[in-house]
PDB file of C-alpha atoms in Angstrom:
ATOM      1  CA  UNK A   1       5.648   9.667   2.269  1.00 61.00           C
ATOM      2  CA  UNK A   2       7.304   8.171  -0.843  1.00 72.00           C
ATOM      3  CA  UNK A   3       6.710   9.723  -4.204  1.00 87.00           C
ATOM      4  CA  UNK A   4       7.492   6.992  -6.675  1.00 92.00           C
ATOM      5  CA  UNK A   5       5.997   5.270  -9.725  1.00 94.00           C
ATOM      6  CA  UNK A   6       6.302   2.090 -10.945  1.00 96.00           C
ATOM      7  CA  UNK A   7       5.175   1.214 -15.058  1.00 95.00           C
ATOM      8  CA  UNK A   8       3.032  -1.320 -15.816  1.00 95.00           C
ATOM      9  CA  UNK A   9       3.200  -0.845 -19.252  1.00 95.00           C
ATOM     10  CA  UNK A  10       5.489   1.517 -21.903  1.00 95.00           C
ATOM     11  CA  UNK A  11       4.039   5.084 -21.375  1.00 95.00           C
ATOM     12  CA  UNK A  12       5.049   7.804 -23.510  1.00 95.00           C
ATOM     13  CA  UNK A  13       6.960  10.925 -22.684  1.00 94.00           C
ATOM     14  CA  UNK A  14       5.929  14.829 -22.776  1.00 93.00           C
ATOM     15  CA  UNK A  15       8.214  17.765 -22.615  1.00 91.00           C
ATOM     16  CA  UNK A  16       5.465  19.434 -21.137  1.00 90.00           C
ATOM     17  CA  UNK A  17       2.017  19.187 -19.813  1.00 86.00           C
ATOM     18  CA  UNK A  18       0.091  20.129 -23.261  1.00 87.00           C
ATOM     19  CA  UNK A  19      -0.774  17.288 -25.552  1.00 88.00           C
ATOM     20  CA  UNK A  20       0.924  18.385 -28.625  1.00 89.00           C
ATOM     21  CA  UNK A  21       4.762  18.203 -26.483  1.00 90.00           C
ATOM     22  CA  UNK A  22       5.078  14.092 -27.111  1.00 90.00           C
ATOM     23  CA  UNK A  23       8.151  13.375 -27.307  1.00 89.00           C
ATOM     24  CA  UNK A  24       9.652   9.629 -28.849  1.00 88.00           C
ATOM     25  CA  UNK A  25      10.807   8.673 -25.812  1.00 91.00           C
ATOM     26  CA  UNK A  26       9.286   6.485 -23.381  1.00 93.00           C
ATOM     27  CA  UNK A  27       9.562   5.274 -19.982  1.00 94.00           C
ATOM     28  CA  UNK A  28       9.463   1.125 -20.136  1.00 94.00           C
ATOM     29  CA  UNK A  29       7.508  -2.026 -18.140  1.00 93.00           C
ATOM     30  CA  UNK A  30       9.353  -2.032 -14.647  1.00 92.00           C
ATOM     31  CA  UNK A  31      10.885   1.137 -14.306  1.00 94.00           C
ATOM     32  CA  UNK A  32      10.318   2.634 -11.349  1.00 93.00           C
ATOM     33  CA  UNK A  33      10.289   6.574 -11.261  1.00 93.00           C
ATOM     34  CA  UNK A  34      10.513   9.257  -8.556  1.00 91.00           C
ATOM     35  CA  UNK A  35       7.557  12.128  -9.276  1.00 90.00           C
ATOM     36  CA  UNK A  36       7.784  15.898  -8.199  1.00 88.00           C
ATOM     37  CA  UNK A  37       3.660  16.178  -8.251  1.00 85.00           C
ATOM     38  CA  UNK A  38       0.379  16.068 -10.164  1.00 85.00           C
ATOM     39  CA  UNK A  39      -1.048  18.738 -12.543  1.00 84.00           C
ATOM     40  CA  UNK A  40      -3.897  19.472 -13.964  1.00 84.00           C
ATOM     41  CA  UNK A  41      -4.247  20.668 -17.735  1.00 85.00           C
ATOM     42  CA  UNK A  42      -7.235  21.110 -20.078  1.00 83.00           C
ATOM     43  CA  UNK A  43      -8.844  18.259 -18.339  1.00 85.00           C
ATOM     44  CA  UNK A  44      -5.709  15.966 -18.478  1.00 88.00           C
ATOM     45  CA  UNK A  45      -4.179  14.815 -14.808  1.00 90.00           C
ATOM     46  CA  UNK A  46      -0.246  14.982 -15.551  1.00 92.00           C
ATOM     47  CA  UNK A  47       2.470  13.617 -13.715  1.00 91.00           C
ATOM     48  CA  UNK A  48       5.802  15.835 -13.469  1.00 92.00           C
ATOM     49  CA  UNK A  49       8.748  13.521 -13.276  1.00 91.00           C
ATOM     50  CA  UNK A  50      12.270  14.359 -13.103  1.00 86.00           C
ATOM     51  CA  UNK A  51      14.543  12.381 -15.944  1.00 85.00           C
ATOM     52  CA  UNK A  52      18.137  12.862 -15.186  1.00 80.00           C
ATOM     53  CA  UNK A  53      17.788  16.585 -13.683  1.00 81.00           C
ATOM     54  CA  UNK A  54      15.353  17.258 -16.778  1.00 86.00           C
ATOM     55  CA  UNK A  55      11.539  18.066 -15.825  1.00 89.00           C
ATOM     56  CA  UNK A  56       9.650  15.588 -17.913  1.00 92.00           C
ATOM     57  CA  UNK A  57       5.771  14.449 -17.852  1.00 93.00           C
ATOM     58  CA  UNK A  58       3.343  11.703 -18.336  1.00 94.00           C
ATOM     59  CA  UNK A  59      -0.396  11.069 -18.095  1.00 93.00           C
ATOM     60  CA  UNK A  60      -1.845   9.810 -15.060  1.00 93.00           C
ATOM     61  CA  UNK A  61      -3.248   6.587 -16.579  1.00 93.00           C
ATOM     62  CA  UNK A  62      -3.684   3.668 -13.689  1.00 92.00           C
ATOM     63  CA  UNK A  63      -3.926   1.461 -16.178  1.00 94.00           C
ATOM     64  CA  UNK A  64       0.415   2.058 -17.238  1.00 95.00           C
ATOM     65  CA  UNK A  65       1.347   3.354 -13.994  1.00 96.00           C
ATOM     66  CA  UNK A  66       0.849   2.546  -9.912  1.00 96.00           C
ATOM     67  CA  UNK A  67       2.088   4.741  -7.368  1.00 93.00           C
ATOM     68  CA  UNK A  68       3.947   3.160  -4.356  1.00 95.00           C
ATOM     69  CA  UNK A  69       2.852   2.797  -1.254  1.00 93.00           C
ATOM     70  CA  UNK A  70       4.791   2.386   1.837  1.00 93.00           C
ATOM     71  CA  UNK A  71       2.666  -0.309   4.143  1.00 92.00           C
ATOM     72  CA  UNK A  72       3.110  -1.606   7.769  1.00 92.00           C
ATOM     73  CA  UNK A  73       1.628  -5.048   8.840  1.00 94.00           C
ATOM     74  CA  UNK A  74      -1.222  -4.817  10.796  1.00 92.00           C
ATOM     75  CA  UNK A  75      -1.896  -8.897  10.599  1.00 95.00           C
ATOM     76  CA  UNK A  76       0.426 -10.733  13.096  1.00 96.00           C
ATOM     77  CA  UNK A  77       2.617 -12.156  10.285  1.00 97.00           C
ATOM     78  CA  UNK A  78       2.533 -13.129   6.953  1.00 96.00           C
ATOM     79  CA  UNK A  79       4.253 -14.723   4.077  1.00 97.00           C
ATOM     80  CA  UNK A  80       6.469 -12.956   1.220  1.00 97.00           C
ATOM     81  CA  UNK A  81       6.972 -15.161  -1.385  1.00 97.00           C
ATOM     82  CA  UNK A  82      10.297 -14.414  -3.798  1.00 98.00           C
ATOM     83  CA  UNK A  83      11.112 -16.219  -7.121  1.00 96.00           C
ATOM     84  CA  UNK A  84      14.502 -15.696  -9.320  1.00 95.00           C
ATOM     85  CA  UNK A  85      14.810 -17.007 -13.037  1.00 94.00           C
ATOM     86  CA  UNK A  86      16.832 -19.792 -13.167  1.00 92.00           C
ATOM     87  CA  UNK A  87      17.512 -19.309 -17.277  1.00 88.00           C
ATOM     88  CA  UNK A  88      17.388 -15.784 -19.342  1.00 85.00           C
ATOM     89  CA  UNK A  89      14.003 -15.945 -19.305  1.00 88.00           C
ATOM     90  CA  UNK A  90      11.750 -13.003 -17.153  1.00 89.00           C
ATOM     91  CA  UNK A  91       9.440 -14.668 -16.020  1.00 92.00           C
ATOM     92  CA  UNK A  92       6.056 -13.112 -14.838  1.00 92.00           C
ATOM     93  CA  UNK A  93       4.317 -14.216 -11.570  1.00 93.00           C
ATOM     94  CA  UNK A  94       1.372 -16.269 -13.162  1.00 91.00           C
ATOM     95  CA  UNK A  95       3.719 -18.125 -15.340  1.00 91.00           C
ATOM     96  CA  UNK A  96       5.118 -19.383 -12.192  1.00 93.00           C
ATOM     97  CA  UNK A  97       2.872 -20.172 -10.358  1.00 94.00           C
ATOM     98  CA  UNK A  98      -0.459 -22.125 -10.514  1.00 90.00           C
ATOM     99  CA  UNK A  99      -2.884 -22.785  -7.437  1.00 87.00           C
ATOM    100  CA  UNK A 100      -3.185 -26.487  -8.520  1.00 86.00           C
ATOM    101  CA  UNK A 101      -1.169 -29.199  -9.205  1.00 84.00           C
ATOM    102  CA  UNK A 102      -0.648 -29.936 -12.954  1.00 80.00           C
ATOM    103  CA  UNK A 103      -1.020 -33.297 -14.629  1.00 76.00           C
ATOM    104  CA  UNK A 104       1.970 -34.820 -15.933  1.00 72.00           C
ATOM    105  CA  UNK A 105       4.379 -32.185 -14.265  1.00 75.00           C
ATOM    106  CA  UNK A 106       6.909 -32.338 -11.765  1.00 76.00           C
ATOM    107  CA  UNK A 107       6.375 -29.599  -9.598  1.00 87.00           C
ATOM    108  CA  UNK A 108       6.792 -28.376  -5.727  1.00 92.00           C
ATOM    109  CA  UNK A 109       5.011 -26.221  -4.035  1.00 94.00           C
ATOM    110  CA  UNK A 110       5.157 -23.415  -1.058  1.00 95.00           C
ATOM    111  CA  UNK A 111       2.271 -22.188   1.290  1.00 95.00           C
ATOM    112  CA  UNK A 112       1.562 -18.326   1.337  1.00 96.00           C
ATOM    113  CA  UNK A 113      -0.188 -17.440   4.230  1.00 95.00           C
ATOM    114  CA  UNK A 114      -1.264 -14.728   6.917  1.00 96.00           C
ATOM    115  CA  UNK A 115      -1.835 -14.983  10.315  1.00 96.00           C
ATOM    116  CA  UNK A 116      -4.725 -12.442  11.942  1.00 94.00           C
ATOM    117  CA  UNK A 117      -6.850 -11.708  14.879  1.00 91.00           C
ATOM    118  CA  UNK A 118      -4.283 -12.002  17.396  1.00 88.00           C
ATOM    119  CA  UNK A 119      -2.995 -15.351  15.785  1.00 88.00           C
ATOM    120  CA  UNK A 120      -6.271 -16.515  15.867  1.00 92.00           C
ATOM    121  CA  UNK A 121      -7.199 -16.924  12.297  1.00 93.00           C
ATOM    122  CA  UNK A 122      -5.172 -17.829   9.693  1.00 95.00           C
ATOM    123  CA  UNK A 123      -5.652 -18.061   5.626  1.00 95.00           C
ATOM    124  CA  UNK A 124      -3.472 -19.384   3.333  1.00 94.00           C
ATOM    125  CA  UNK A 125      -3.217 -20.886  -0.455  1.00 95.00           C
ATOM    126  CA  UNK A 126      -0.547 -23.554  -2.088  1.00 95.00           C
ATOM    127  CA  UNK A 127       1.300 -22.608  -4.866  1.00 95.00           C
ATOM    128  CA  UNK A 128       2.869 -25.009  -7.502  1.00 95.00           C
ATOM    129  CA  UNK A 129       6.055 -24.379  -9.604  1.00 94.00           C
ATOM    130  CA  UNK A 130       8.160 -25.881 -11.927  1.00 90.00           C
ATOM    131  CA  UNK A 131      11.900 -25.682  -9.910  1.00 88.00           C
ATOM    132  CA  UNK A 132      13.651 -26.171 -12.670  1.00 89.00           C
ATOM    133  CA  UNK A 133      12.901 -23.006 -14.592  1.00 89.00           C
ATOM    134  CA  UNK A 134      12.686 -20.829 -11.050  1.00 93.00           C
ATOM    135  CA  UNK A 135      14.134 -20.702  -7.658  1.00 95.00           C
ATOM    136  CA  UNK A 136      11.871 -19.633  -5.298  1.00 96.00           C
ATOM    137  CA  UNK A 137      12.089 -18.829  -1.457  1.00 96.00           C
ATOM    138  CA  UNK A 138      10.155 -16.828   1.412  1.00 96.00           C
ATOM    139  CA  UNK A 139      10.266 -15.281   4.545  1.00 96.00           C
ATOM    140  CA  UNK A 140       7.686 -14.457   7.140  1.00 96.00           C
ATOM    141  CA  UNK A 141       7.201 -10.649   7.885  1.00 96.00           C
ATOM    142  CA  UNK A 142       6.233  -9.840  11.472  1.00 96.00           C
ATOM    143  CA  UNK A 143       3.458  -7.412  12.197  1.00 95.00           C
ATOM    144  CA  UNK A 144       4.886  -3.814  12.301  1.00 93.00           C
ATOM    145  CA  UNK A 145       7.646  -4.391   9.205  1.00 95.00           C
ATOM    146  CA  UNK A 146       7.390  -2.643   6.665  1.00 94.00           C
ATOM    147  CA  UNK A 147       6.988  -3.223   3.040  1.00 95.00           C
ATOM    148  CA  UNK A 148       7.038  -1.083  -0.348  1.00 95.00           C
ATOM    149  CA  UNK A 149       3.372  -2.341  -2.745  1.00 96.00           C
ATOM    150  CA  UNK A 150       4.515  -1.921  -6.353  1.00 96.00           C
ATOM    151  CA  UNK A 151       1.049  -3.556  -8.237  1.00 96.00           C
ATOM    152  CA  UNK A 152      -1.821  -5.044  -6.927  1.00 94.00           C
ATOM    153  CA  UNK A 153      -1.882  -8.383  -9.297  1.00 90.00           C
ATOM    154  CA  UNK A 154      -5.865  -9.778  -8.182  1.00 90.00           C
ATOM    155  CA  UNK A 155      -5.414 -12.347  -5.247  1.00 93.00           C
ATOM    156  CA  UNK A 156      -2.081 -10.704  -4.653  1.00 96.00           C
ATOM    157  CA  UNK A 157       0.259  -7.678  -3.864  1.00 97.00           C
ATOM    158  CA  UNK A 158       3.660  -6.989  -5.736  1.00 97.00           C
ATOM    159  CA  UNK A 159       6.094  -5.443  -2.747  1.00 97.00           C
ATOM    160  CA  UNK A 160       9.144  -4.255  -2.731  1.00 96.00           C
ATOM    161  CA  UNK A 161      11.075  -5.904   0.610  1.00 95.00           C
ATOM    162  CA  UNK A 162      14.657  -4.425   1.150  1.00 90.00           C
ATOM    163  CA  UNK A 163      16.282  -4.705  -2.597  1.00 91.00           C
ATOM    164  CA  UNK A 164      13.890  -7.825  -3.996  1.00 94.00           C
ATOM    165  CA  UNK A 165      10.587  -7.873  -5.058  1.00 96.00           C
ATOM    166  CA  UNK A 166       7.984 -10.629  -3.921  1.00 97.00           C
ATOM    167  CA  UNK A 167       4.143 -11.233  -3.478  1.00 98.00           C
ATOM    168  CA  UNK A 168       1.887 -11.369  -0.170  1.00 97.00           C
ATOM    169  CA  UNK A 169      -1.911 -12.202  -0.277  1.00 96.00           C
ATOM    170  CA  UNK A 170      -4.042  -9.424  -1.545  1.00 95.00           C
ATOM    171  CA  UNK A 171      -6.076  -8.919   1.659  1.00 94.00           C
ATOM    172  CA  UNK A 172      -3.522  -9.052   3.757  1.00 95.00           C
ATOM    173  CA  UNK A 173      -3.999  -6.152   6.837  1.00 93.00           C
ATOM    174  CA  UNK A 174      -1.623  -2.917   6.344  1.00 91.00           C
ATOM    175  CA  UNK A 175      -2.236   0.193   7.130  1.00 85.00           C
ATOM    176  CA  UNK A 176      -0.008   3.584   5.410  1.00 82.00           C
ATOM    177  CA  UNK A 177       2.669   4.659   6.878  1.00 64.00           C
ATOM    178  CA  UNK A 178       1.407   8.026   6.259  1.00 62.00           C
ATOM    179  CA  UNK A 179      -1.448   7.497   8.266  1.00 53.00           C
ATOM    180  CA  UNK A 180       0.648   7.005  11.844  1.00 57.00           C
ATOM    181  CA  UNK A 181      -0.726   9.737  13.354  1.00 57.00           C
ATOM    182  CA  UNK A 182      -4.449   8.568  13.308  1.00 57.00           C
ATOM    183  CA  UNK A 183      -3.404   6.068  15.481  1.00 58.00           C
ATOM    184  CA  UNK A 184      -1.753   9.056  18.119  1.00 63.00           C
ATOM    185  CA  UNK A 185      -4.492  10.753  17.528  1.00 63.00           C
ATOM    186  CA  UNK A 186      -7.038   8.016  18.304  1.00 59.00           C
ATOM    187  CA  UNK A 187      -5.198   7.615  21.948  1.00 62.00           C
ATOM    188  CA  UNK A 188      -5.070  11.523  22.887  1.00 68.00           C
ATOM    189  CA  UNK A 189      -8.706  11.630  22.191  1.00 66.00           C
ATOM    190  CA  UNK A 190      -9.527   8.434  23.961  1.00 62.00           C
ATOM    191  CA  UNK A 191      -7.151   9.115  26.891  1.00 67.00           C
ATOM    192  CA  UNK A 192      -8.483  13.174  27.082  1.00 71.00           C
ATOM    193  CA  UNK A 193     -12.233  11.732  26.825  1.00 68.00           C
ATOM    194  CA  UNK A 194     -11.638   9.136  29.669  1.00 65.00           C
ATOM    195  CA  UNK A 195      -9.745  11.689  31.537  1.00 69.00           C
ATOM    196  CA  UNK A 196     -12.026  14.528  31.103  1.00 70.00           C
ATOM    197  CA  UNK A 197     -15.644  11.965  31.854  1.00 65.00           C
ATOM    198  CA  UNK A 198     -13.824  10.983  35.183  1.00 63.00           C
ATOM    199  CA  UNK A 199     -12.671  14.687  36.277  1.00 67.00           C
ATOM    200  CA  UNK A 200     -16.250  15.754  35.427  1.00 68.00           C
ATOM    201  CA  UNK A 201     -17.808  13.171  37.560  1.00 61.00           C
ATOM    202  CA  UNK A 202     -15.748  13.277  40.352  1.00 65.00           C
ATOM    203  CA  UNK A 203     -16.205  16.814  40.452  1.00 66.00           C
ATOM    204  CA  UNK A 204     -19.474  16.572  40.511  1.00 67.00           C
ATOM    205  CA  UNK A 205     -19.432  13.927  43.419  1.00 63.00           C
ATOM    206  CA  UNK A 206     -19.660  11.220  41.430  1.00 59.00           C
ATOM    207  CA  UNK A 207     -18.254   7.633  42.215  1.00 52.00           C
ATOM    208  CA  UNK A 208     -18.125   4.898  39.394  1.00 52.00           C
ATOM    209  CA  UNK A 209     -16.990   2.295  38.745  1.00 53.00           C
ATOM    210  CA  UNK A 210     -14.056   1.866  36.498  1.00 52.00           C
ATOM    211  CA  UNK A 211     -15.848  -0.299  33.567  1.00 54.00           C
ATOM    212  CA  UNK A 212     -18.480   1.964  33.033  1.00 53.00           C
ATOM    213  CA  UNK A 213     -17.360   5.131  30.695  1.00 54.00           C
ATOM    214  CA  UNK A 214     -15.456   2.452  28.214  1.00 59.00           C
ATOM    215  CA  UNK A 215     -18.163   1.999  26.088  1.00 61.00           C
ATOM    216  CA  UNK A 216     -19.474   5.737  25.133  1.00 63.00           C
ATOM    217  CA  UNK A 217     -15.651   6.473  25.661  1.00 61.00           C
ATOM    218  CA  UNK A 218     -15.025   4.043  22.734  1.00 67.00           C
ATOM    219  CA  UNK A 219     -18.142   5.478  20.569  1.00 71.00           C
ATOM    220  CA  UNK A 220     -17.131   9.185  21.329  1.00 67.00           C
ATOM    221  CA  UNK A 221     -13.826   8.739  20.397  1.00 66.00           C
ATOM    222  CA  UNK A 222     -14.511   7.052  17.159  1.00 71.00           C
ATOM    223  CA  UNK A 223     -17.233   9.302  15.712  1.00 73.00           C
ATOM    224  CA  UNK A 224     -14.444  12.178  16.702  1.00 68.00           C
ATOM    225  CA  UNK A 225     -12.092  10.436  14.330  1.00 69.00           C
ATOM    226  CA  UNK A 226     -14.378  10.100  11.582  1.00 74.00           C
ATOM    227  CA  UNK A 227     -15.335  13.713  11.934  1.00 69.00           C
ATOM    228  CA  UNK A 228     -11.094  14.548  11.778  1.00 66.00           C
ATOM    229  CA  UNK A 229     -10.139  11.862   9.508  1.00 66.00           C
ATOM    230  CA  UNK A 230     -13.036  13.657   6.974  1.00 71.00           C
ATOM    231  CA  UNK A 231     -12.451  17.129   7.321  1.00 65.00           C
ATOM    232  CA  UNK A 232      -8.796  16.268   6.925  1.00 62.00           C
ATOM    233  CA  UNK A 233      -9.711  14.301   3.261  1.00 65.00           C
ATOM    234  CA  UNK A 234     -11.314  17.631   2.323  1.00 70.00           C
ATOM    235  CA  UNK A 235      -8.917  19.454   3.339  1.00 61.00           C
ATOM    236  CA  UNK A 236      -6.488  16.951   1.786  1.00 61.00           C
ATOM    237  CA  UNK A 237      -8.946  17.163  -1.732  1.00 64.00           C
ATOM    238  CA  UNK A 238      -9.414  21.010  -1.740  1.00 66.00           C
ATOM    239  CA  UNK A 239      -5.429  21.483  -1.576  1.00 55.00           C
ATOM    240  CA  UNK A 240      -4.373  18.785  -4.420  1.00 56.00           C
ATOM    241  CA  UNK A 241      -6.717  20.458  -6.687  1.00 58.00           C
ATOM    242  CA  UNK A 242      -4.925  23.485  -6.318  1.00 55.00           C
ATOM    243  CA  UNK A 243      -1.493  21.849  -6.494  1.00 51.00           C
ATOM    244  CA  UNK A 244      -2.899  20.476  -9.551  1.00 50.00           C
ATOM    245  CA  UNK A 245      -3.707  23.744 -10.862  1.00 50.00           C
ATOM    246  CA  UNK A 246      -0.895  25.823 -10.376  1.00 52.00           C
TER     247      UNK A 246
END
């Protein structure tokens, strides 16, 4: 699990999690910042942040800060867009990028797309730019890569994708990487329930058919899930909270 933050916007710095400990420095638009954990103060959610072996804190405020998320593709590809200033200019992605043509303007433009439902379905959109203020390029992510989201910007995701940062379509199908072992855990279940339903049957002189413990095998093994997957979130809540307090 990565611990990073990335600022939106300038956020100011505290030498300690108490209101009155601002300091005049400030962490700026783009940096992105490793944090130790969250804490809880007087109703304030702080996050403690190490600054060049120095403990150091800011507010937990999503509207200054987003905290990284490491994603795998679930879709069966999809496209990461990438753009580079061509002057000294930093540009920001909707000042590159319109989803129509504009009068009067030279522009070209480059599909982003994804690809789901076992390559069934597929959305995309056309974006327009003006090459002579950007260079822009993309590549096609397969699913199973992995990407780092830095800011959700409306129709799409920022990610981070080996050293460069591009944008993929908001709705695009990821799961955490945190989250692997649902997956594990939804096949022990499923292959202990099929297992088990057989065993119990044949033991009981039972003969079936293949076919015909999928279905309630299916429904067991998801409402088991559920029932892990929430105990685990309370578990999960009920420990933060502590974290937060210490």
């Amino acid at each position: 699990m990565i611990k990073r933050i990335k600022i939106i916007h300038p956020i100011v710095l505290y030498s300690i999690h108490d209101q009155n400990s601002k300091t005049s420095d400030f962490l700026h638009e783009g940096e992105i910042v490793e944090f130790n954990r969250e804490k809880r103060r007087n109703g304030i959610n702080w996050m403690e942040i190490n600054l060049k072996g120095k403990k150091s804190y800011i507010k937990k405020d999503f509207s200054k800060i987003y905290i990284l998320k490491k994603a795998k593709l679930i879709d069966d590809s999809c496209t990461v867009v990438f753009y580079e200033s061509k002057t000294r200019v930093n540009y920001d992605f909707h000042d590159v990028f319109t989803s129509h043509a504009l009068e009067k303007m030279s522009q070209e433009s480059i599909k982003m797309k994804r690809i789901y439902d076992h390559a069934q379905k597929e959305k995309y959109v056309n974006l327009f730019y003006n090459n002579i203020d950007v260079e822009v390029s993309k590549r096609i992510l397969a699913k199973g890569e992995e990407v780092i989201i830095t800011n959700e910007q409306g129709m799409f995701l920022e990610v981070l994708y080996g050293k460069r940062f591009g944008y993929i379509l908001s709705d695009v199908a990821y799961y955490e990487a945190k989250n692997w072992w649902m997956i594990v855990i939804a096949m022990l279940v499923l292959l202990g329930i099929i297992g088990g339903s057989f065993y119990s049957l044949i033991d009981n002189g039972w003969t079936i058919g293949g076919s015909i413990l999928i279905i309630p095998a299916i429904i067991i093994t998801a409402i088991i899930i559920i029932c892990i997957k929430t105990i685990l979130v309370i578990f999960n809540f009920i420990f933060q909270n502590i974290r937060k307090r210490l």
